[in-house]
Amino acid sequence: MAVSDNHDNIINYAGDFRLKAVTIISYRKAGNSEKAVRQNILPQTISITLVEDLTMPVLTGTIDVTDGVDFRTSLPLTGMEKLELHVFTPGQNQIKFLEGVSDTFNVYKIEKIRGAMSMSSRESLYRIHFISREAYRNSTTRISKAFEGPVENAVYEICQDEKYLDSRKRVYAEPTSTNSKYVIPNLKPFKTIRFLSNNSVSDKYNNAGYLFYETTKGFNFRSFESLMAQGGNIARTSVEKYAMQPANMRDAEQNKDIALDLQSPDQYSFENVVNTLDELNKGLYANHLVTHDIYNKKITTFNYDYHESFGDNFHTEHQDGNKTPDKYTKPLAYYEDTGKMLSDFPMAKLMSVVDTKAVHNDYEFTSPEVLLPNKVSQRAQMANNHLLLTVPGQTRINAGNIITFNLPLQQPIGHDEAQKTNPYYSGRYLILSLKHKFDVPNQKHTMNLRTVKDAVMTDLPKGLDEVTVLTDKKDAVNLYEEDERI
């Protein structure tokens, strides 16, 4: 079991952690006291998980406990309890959700209850699910209001106003160029924020459509591109450099090299590194937008081209800190004998929207051609080419961070040859989701990372010469005539 000590800034090995508090706070008072009943379950805790995800507005987690005092009944656990959690990697940012410090978690589900295996044992094993307090506020609140001006101001209000989410957490918001008036028709807070996110345009980046998610640092309202760059003009630095290397590395003095061990994944795998048909249908390569302005009685069309637009945005890879025009993950190559690339077929994804002007005198909705084409392609880019890593845990790392991964080429090499790096699968990755796993009895903290790459470290070969050889087309067959010949 993790124990408290006086060396909270000293990490002893990769995966070391300090677990300071796991406390359930009941909804009822303790006797005549004005304070709620509290149950310290740290001694009963077997494992803890905590999940951050760019697609989820709140944190979620689980605690597996072995309960020999039946506090599940004595409290009792009903889904109305709060949970305090305090855990961290020595010397790093602390995950601290304590009363008086930050909003605590809410316990919302108990499952997998396994009773004692013998009459002499009184222990039961079960799983406690917890979630950010704001999830309960979201389920009990609706918004019916008009929000005017910059969208981020509306997000601040929804997060912090006591009528809505009533959160005490920080909100990290990227300024938008969106200056509109939106009338919210009785929607829940998270659905309202999702609507506002989909209609937001970055003030500094050529990026449309925002994310809203929570990490252990607070809520985030920002564009994908702001995760890959900073200040609007330079690539964001990576927070960790992972590489496949032997475990338990030693330094020059034969001491354990903890820094290198922290950078050594336990395992890795890739998902959907190539999924071209799906990406074609989702509009990654190209898409066609038709807008109908019913106020001005005008129809306008717009085409999006992945290769032409690539250099307009920051991506996971960069060129000396700047945007890169040609590190595509999709090759610049002709499709069969068409003399065209896949990005030259905009009708692969057809979109049609109504664009109504002058709804509000002093505000204008963001134009669909600014919002949709780029957003549709970018979301499709983030859906594939995922790298999954299991690495030693560090509480300073969050979803939305950039990491690097060095993967050697899986090729035989000579005795005196240097190991070459994979030019396409090595490089910078964006963390889409992160799952902390704290194994309390074994005092081991690991993280499961799902990451994505939307650019290659080394340019892919171009294919602008015709190399396809097609056979002659066959004649159509009349089945009735074919039957007569049998």
Coordinates of C-alpha atoms in Angstrom, one line a residue:
M1 CA 0.0 0.0 0.0
A2 CA 1.1 3.5 -0.7
V3 CA 2.3 5.2 2.5
S4 CA 2.9 8.8 3.4
D5 CA 6.5 9.9 3.9
N6 CA 8.6 13.0 4.0
H7 CA 10.1 12.6 0.5
D8 CA 7.2 13.8 -1.6
N9 CA 9.7 15.4 -4.1
I10 CA 11.9 12.4 -4.5
I11 CA 10.9 9.8 -7.1
N12 CA 12.5 6.4 -6.3
Y13 CA 11.6 4.6 -9.6
A14 CA 9.5 5.0 -12.7
G15 CA 5.9 4.6 -11.7
D16 CA 6.4 5.8 -8.1
F17 CA 3.5 7.7 -6.6
R18 CA 2.2 9.1 -3.4
L19 CA -1.4 8.4 -2.4
K20 CA -2.4 10.9 0.3
A21 CA -6.2 10.7 0.5
V22 CA -9.1 8.6 -0.7
T23 CA -12.1 9.7 1.4
I24 CA -15.8 9.2 0.9
I25 CA -18.0 12.1 2.3
S26 CA -21.5 11.0 3.1
Y27 CA -24.7 13.1 2.4
R28 CA -25.7 12.8 6.1
K29 CA -24.3 14.4 9.2
A30 CA -22.4 12.7 11.9
G31 CA -24.7 12.6 14.9
N32 CA -25.1 16.1 16.4
S33 CA -22.1 17.4 14.5
E34 CA -22.5 20.0 11.7
K35 CA -20.0 18.0 9.6
A36 CA -20.8 15.2 7.2
V37 CA -19.8 11.6 8.0
R38 CA -16.4 10.8 6.4
Q39 CA -15.0 7.4 5.6
N40 CA -11.3 7.0 4.9
I41 CA -11.1 4.2 2.4
L42 CA -7.4 4.4 1.6
P43 CA -6.6 1.2 3.6
Q44 CA -9.2 -0.7 1.6
T45 CA -8.2 0.7 -1.8
I46 CA -6.7 -1.8 -4.3
S47 CA -6.5 0.3 -7.4
I48 CA -7.6 3.7 -8.8
T49 CA -8.1 4.8 -12.4
L50 CA -8.6 8.4 -13.6
V51 CA -9.5 9.2 -17.3
E52 CA -9.0 12.4 -19.3
D53 CA -10.3 12.5 -22.8
L54 CA -10.5 15.3 -25.4
T55 CA -14.0 14.1 -26.3
M56 CA -15.3 14.1 -22.7
P57 CA -16.4 17.2 -20.8
V58 CA -15.5 15.8 -17.4
L59 CA -13.1 13.5 -15.6
T60 CA -14.2 9.9 -14.7
G61 CA -12.6 7.2 -12.7
T62 CA -12.9 4.0 -10.7
I63 CA -11.7 2.7 -7.3
D64 CA -11.5 -1.0 -6.6
V65 CA -11.8 -1.7 -2.9
T66 CA -11.7 -4.7 -0.6
D67 CA -14.2 -3.9 2.1
G68 CA -13.9 -5.8 5.4
V69 CA -15.9 -3.4 7.5
D70 CA -18.9 -3.1 5.2
F71 CA -18.8 0.7 4.9
R72 CA -20.9 0.2 1.8
T73 CA -23.8 -0.4 4.2
S74 CA -22.8 1.6 7.3
L75 CA -22.4 4.9 5.3
P76 CA -24.4 3.8 3.2
L77 CA -23.2 4.2 -0.4
T78 CA -26.1 5.5 -2.4
G79 CA -24.7 7.6 -5.2
M80 CA -25.2 10.8 -3.2
E81 CA -21.7 10.8 -1.8
K82 CA -18.6 12.9 -2.6
L83 CA -15.1 11.6 -3.1
E84 CA -11.8 13.3 -2.1
L85 CA -8.7 12.2 -4.0
H86 CA -5.1 13.3 -3.5
V87 CA -2.4 11.5 -5.5
F88 CA 0.8 12.5 -7.4
T89 CA 4.1 11.6 -8.8
P90 CA 6.8 12.8 -6.4
G91 CA 8.1 16.2 -7.5
Q92 CA 5.3 16.7 -10.1
N93 CA 1.9 18.3 -10.4
Q94 CA -0.5 17.0 -7.7
I95 CA -3.9 15.6 -8.5
K96 CA -5.8 17.2 -5.6
F97 CA -9.6 17.1 -5.3
L98 CA -10.2 18.0 -1.7
E99 CA -12.9 20.0 0.1
G100 CA -11.8 23.6 0.5
V101 CA -9.2 23.2 -2.3
S102 CA -11.2 22.2 -5.3
D103 CA -14.5 20.6 -6.3
T104 CA -14.6 17.0 -5.1
F105 CA -15.8 14.1 -7.2
N106 CA -19.3 12.5 -7.0
V107 CA -19.8 8.8 -6.5
Y108 CA -22.4 7.7 -9.1
K109 CA -22.2 3.9 -9.4
I110 CA -21.3 0.8 -7.4
E111 CA -20.8 -2.4 -9.3
K112 CA -19.1 -5.8 -9.5
I113 CA -19.8 -6.6 -5.9
R114 CA -18.2 -9.9 -5.0
G115 CA -19.0 -11.3 -1.6
A116 CA -16.8 -13.3 0.8
M117 CA -15.5 -16.6 -0.5
S118 CA -15.9 -18.3 2.9
M119 CA -17.7 -18.0 6.2
S120 CA -14.6 -17.0 8.0
S121 CA -14.0 -14.0 5.6
R122 CA -16.0 -10.8 5.8
E123 CA -14.4 -9.0 3.0
S124 CA -16.2 -8.1 -0.2
L125 CA -14.7 -6.7 -3.4
Y126 CA -16.4 -4.0 -5.5
R127 CA -15.8 -1.1 -7.8
I128 CA -16.8 2.5 -7.0
H129 CA -17.3 4.8 -10.1
F130 CA -16.8 8.5 -9.7
I131 CA -17.2 11.6 -11.9
S132 CA -16.6 15.3 -11.8
R133 CA -19.2 17.2 -9.7
E134 CA -20.2 19.2 -12.8
A135 CA -21.7 16.1 -14.4
Y136 CA -24.5 16.1 -11.7
R137 CA -25.0 19.8 -12.2
N138 CA -25.3 19.2 -16.0
S139 CA -28.0 16.5 -15.4
T140 CA -30.1 18.7 -13.2
T141 CA -29.8 22.1 -15.1
R142 CA -31.0 23.5 -18.3
I143 CA -30.2 26.8 -20.1
S144 CA -32.7 29.0 -21.8
K145 CA -30.9 32.2 -22.5
A146 CA -29.4 34.4 -25.3
F147 CA -25.6 34.7 -25.3
E148 CA -24.1 37.7 -27.1
G149 CA -20.5 38.5 -28.1
P150 CA -17.4 36.3 -27.9
V151 CA -18.3 32.7 -27.4
E152 CA -15.6 32.1 -24.7
N153 CA -17.5 34.6 -22.5
A154 CA -20.6 32.3 -22.7
V155 CA -18.5 29.3 -21.8
Y156 CA -17.0 31.1 -18.8
E157 CA -20.5 31.9 -17.6
I158 CA -21.9 28.4 -18.1
C159 CA -19.0 26.9 -16.2
Q160 CA -19.0 29.3 -13.2
D161 CA -22.5 30.7 -12.8
E162 CA -24.3 29.1 -9.9
K163 CA -27.4 28.7 -12.0
Y164 CA -25.5 26.3 -14.4
L165 CA -22.4 24.2 -13.7
D166 CA -21.4 26.3 -10.6
S167 CA -17.8 25.1 -11.0
R168 CA -14.9 26.3 -8.9
K169 CA -12.3 25.1 -11.3
R170 CA -10.1 27.0 -13.7
V171 CA -11.3 27.5 -17.3
Y172 CA -8.6 27.7 -19.9
A173 CA -10.1 29.3 -22.9
E174 CA -8.7 30.2 -26.3
P175 CA -10.1 33.5 -27.5
T176 CA -12.3 33.2 -30.5
S177 CA -13.1 35.6 -33.4
T178 CA -16.7 34.6 -33.2
N179 CA -19.0 37.6 -32.3
S180 CA -22.5 36.2 -32.5
K181 CA -25.8 36.0 -30.7
Y182 CA -27.1 32.5 -29.9
V183 CA -30.4 31.8 -28.3
I184 CA -30.2 28.6 -26.4
P185 CA -33.6 26.7 -26.3
N186 CA -33.6 24.9 -23.0
L187 CA -30.5 22.8 -23.4
K188 CA -28.3 21.2 -20.8
P189 CA -25.0 23.0 -20.1
F190 CA -22.7 20.5 -21.8
K191 CA -24.9 20.3 -24.9
T192 CA -24.9 24.1 -25.0
I193 CA -21.2 24.3 -24.8
R194 CA -20.9 21.6 -27.5
F195 CA -23.2 23.7 -29.7
L196 CA -21.1 26.8 -29.1
S197 CA -17.9 24.9 -29.7
N198 CA -19.1 23.7 -33.1
N199 CA -19.7 27.4 -34.1
S200 CA -16.4 28.8 -32.8
V201 CA -13.5 30.1 -34.9
S202 CA -10.0 30.7 -33.5
D203 CA -8.8 34.2 -33.2
K204 CA -5.2 33.3 -34.0
Y205 CA -5.4 30.0 -36.0
N206 CA -7.0 29.0 -39.3
N207 CA -9.1 26.6 -37.3
A208 CA -12.8 26.1 -36.7
G209 CA -14.7 24.0 -34.2
Y210 CA -13.5 24.0 -30.6
L211 CA -13.0 21.2 -28.0
F212 CA -14.3 21.3 -24.5
Y213 CA -12.8 18.8 -22.1
E214 CA -11.5 18.5 -18.5
T215 CA -8.0 17.6 -17.2
T216 CA -6.7 17.5 -13.7
K217 CA -5.8 21.2 -14.2
G218 CA -9.3 22.4 -15.1
F219 CA -11.6 22.8 -18.0
N220 CA -10.3 23.6 -21.5
F221 CA -12.1 25.4 -24.4
R222 CA -9.8 25.5 -27.4
S223 CA -9.1 24.5 -31.0
F224 CA -7.2 21.4 -32.1
E225 CA -4.5 23.7 -33.6
S226 CA -3.9 25.5 -30.3
L227 CA -2.8 22.1 -28.9
M228 CA -0.2 21.8 -31.6
A229 CA 1.1 25.4 -31.5
Q230 CA 1.4 28.3 -29.1
G231 CA 1.1 32.0 -29.4
G232 CA -0.3 31.5 -32.9
N233 CA 3.1 31.3 -34.5
I234 CA 5.3 28.5 -33.2
A235 CA 5.0 24.7 -32.7
R236 CA 4.2 23.6 -29.2
T237 CA 7.0 21.8 -27.4
S238 CA 6.6 18.1 -26.4
V239 CA 6.2 17.3 -22.7
E240 CA 8.0 13.9 -22.9
K241 CA 10.1 11.9 -25.3
Y242 CA 9.3 8.2 -25.4
A243 CA 11.5 5.6 -27.1
M244 CA 11.7 1.8 -27.3
Q245 CA 14.7 0.9 -25.2
P246 CA 15.7 -1.7 -22.5
A247 CA 14.1 -1.3 -19.1
N248 CA 16.1 -0.5 -15.9
M249 CA 18.7 1.6 -17.6
R250 CA 21.8 2.6 -15.7
D251 CA 23.8 5.9 -15.8
A252 CA 27.6 6.2 -15.8
E253 CA 27.8 5.4 -12.1
Q254 CA 25.6 2.3 -12.6
N255 CA 22.7 3.9 -10.7
K256 CA 19.2 3.4 -12.0
D257 CA 18.4 6.1 -14.6
I258 CA 14.8 7.0 -13.6
A259 CA 14.5 9.7 -16.3
L260 CA 15.2 7.2 -19.0
D261 CA 12.9 4.6 -17.4
L262 CA 10.1 7.2 -17.4
Q263 CA 10.6 7.5 -21.2
S264 CA 10.5 3.7 -21.9
P265 CA 7.1 2.4 -22.9
D266 CA 6.0 -0.9 -21.5
Q267 CA 4.2 -1.6 -24.8
Y268 CA 2.9 0.0 -27.9
S269 CA 0.5 -0.7 -30.8
F270 CA -1.1 1.1 -33.7
E271 CA -4.8 1.4 -34.8
N272 CA -6.1 2.3 -38.2
V273 CA -2.9 3.6 -39.6
V274 CA -4.4 3.4 -43.1
N275 CA -8.2 3.7 -43.5
T276 CA -8.6 5.4 -46.8
L277 CA -12.1 4.5 -47.8
D278 CA -13.5 5.7 -44.4
E279 CA -11.5 9.0 -44.8
L280 CA -12.8 9.6 -48.3
N281 CA -16.4 9.2 -47.2
K282 CA -15.8 11.5 -44.1
G283 CA -14.4 14.3 -46.3
L284 CA -10.8 14.2 -45.1
Y285 CA -9.3 14.4 -48.6
A286 CA -11.9 16.7 -50.1
N287 CA -15.4 17.9 -49.5
H288 CA -18.0 20.1 -51.2
L289 CA -20.2 22.6 -49.4
V290 CA -23.4 24.2 -50.8
T291 CA -24.8 27.2 -48.8
H292 CA -28.2 28.7 -49.3
D293 CA -28.5 32.3 -48.1
I294 CA -32.2 32.6 -47.7
Y295 CA -32.0 36.3 -46.8
N296 CA -30.0 37.4 -49.9
K297 CA -31.5 34.5 -52.0
K298 CA -28.1 33.3 -53.1
I299 CA -26.5 29.8 -53.4
T300 CA -22.7 29.5 -53.1
T301 CA -20.4 26.5 -53.4
F302 CA -17.0 25.8 -51.8
N303 CA -14.5 23.0 -52.3
Y304 CA -12.0 21.9 -49.7
D305 CA -8.7 20.3 -50.8
Y306 CA -6.6 18.5 -48.2
H307 CA -3.2 19.0 -50.0
E308 CA -3.8 22.6 -50.9
S309 CA -5.0 23.5 -47.4
F310 CA -2.4 21.5 -45.4
G311 CA 0.1 24.3 -45.0
D312 CA -2.6 26.7 -43.7
N313 CA -2.6 25.0 -40.3
F314 CA -0.2 23.8 -37.6
H315 CA 0.1 20.0 -37.4
T316 CA 1.8 17.6 -35.0
E317 CA 5.0 17.9 -37.1
H318 CA 6.5 21.3 -38.0
Q319 CA 9.3 22.8 -40.0
D320 CA 11.8 24.6 -37.7
G321 CA 8.8 25.5 -35.4
N322 CA 6.7 26.8 -38.3
K323 CA 3.9 25.4 -40.3
T324 CA 4.9 22.7 -42.8
P325 CA 3.4 22.7 -46.3
D326 CA 4.1 19.1 -47.3
K327 CA 4.4 16.6 -44.4
Y328 CA 1.1 15.0 -45.3
T329 CA 0.1 11.7 -43.9
K330 CA -1.8 11.2 -47.2
P331 CA 0.6 11.0 -50.2
L332 CA 0.6 13.4 -53.0
A333 CA -0.2 10.8 -55.6
Y334 CA -2.4 10.3 -58.6
Y335 CA -5.4 7.9 -58.2
E336 CA -5.2 5.2 -60.9
D337 CA -5.2 6.7 -64.4
T338 CA -7.4 9.8 -63.6
G339 CA -4.5 12.2 -63.5
K340 CA -6.1 13.4 -60.2
M341 CA -5.3 13.0 -56.6
L342 CA -8.0 11.9 -54.1
S343 CA -8.1 15.4 -52.9
D344 CA -9.3 16.5 -56.3
F345 CA -12.7 14.7 -55.8
P346 CA -14.7 17.1 -53.6
M347 CA -18.0 15.3 -54.2
A348 CA -16.7 12.5 -52.0
K349 CA -18.4 14.4 -49.2
L350 CA -21.3 16.6 -50.0
M351 CA -22.7 19.1 -47.4
S352 CA -25.6 21.5 -47.7
V353 CA -26.5 24.1 -45.2
V354 CA -28.7 27.2 -44.9
D355 CA -26.8 30.3 -44.2
T356 CA -29.1 33.0 -42.8
K357 CA -27.8 36.5 -42.7
A358 CA -28.9 39.5 -40.6
V359 CA -30.7 37.5 -38.0
H360 CA -29.5 39.9 -35.3
N361 CA -28.8 43.6 -36.0
D362 CA -25.4 43.8 -34.3
Y363 CA -24.2 40.2 -34.6
E364 CA -23.4 37.8 -37.5
F365 CA -23.2 34.0 -37.4
T366 CA -19.9 32.5 -38.6
S367 CA -20.1 31.6 -42.3
P368 CA -20.4 27.9 -43.0
E369 CA -17.5 28.0 -45.4
V370 CA -15.3 29.1 -42.5
L371 CA -16.7 26.5 -40.1
L372 CA -17.4 23.3 -41.9
P373 CA -14.9 22.2 -44.6
N374 CA -11.7 22.5 -42.5
K375 CA -13.4 21.1 -39.4
V376 CA -14.8 18.1 -41.2
S377 CA -11.4 17.2 -42.6
Q378 CA -9.6 17.8 -39.3
R379 CA -11.9 15.6 -37.3
A380 CA -11.5 12.8 -39.8
Q381 CA -7.7 13.2 -39.5
M382 CA -7.9 12.8 -35.7
A383 CA -10.0 9.6 -36.1
N384 CA -7.3 7.4 -37.5
N385 CA -3.5 6.7 -37.3
H386 CA -3.6 6.2 -33.5
L387 CA -0.6 5.2 -31.4
L388 CA -1.5 3.4 -28.1
L389 CA 1.2 3.5 -25.4
T390 CA 1.4 2.0 -22.0
V391 CA 4.0 4.0 -20.1
P392 CA 5.2 4.7 -16.5
G393 CA 2.8 7.2 -14.9
Q394 CA 3.5 10.9 -14.5
T395 CA 0.9 13.3 -13.0
R396 CA 2.4 16.2 -14.9
I397 CA 1.1 14.8 -18.3
N398 CA -2.4 15.6 -19.5
A399 CA -4.6 14.9 -22.4
G400 CA -3.9 17.5 -25.1
N401 CA -0.2 17.4 -24.5
I402 CA 2.3 16.7 -27.3
I403 CA 4.8 13.8 -26.9
T404 CA 7.4 12.3 -29.2
F405 CA 7.9 8.6 -29.9
N406 CA 11.0 7.2 -31.4
L407 CA 10.3 3.9 -33.2
P408 CA 13.2 2.0 -34.8
L409 CA 12.7 0.5 -38.2
Q410 CA 11.7 -3.2 -37.9
Q411 CA 14.5 -4.4 -40.2
P412 CA 17.5 -6.5 -39.6
I413 CA 20.7 -4.5 -39.2
G414 CA 24.4 -5.5 -39.4
H415 CA 26.6 -5.8 -36.3
D416 CA 28.3 -2.4 -36.9
E417 CA 25.2 -0.6 -38.4
A418 CA 23.3 2.1 -36.4
Q419 CA 19.6 1.5 -35.7
K420 CA 17.5 3.6 -38.1
T421 CA 14.4 5.5 -37.0
N422 CA 11.1 4.9 -38.7
P423 CA 10.6 8.0 -40.8
Y424 CA 6.8 7.9 -40.8
Y425 CA 5.7 6.5 -37.5
S426 CA 8.3 8.2 -35.3
G427 CA 7.9 11.8 -34.3
R428 CA 5.3 14.0 -32.5
Y429 CA 1.9 12.8 -31.3
L430 CA -1.0 14.5 -29.7
I431 CA -2.5 12.8 -26.6
L432 CA -6.2 12.3 -27.3
S433 CA -6.9 10.4 -24.0
L434 CA -5.0 9.4 -20.9
K435 CA -5.9 6.8 -18.3
H436 CA -4.0 6.8 -15.0
K437 CA -3.8 3.5 -13.3
F438 CA -2.6 3.4 -9.7
D439 CA -1.9 -0.1 -8.4
V440 CA -1.8 0.5 -4.7
P441 CA -0.5 -2.9 -3.3
N442 CA 2.3 -2.9 -5.8
Q443 CA 2.9 0.8 -5.6
K444 CA 3.0 1.1 -9.4
H445 CA 1.5 4.0 -11.5
T446 CA 1.1 3.4 -15.2
M447 CA -0.7 5.4 -18.0
N448 CA -2.5 4.2 -21.1
L449 CA -2.2 6.9 -23.8
R450 CA -4.2 7.1 -27.0
T451 CA -2.4 9.5 -29.3
V452 CA -2.7 10.7 -32.9
K453 CA -0.4 11.9 -35.6
D454 CA -1.7 14.1 -38.5
A455 CA 1.7 14.7 -40.1
V456 CA 4.8 12.7 -40.9
M457 CA 8.3 13.4 -39.7
T458 CA 9.8 12.8 -43.2
D459 CA 7.9 13.6 -46.4
L460 CA 6.1 10.7 -48.0
P461 CA 7.3 9.8 -51.5
K462 CA 5.3 11.5 -54.2
G463 CA 3.4 9.6 -56.9
L464 CA 2.8 12.0 -59.8
D465 CA 3.7 9.6 -62.5
E466 CA 1.1 7.2 -64.0
V467 CA 2.0 3.7 -63.0
T468 CA -1.5 2.0 -63.0
V469 CA -2.1 -0.7 -65.7
L470 CA -5.8 -1.4 -66.1
T471 CA -7.3 -4.3 -68.0
D472 CA -9.9 -3.9 -70.7
K473 CA -13.5 -3.5 -69.7
K474 CA -15.7 -6.6 -70.1
D475 CA -19.0 -6.6 -71.9
A476 CA -22.3 -6.6 -70.1
V477 CA -24.1 -10.0 -70.0
N478 CA -27.8 -10.6 -70.6
L479 CA -28.7 -13.3 -68.1
Y480 CA -31.6 -14.6 -70.3
E481 CA -29.2 -15.1 -73.2
E482 CA -26.7 -16.6 -70.9
D483 CA -29.3 -19.1 -69.6
E484 CA -30.1 -20.2 -73.2
R485 CA -26.4 -21.0 -73.8
I486 CA -26.3 -23.4 -70.9

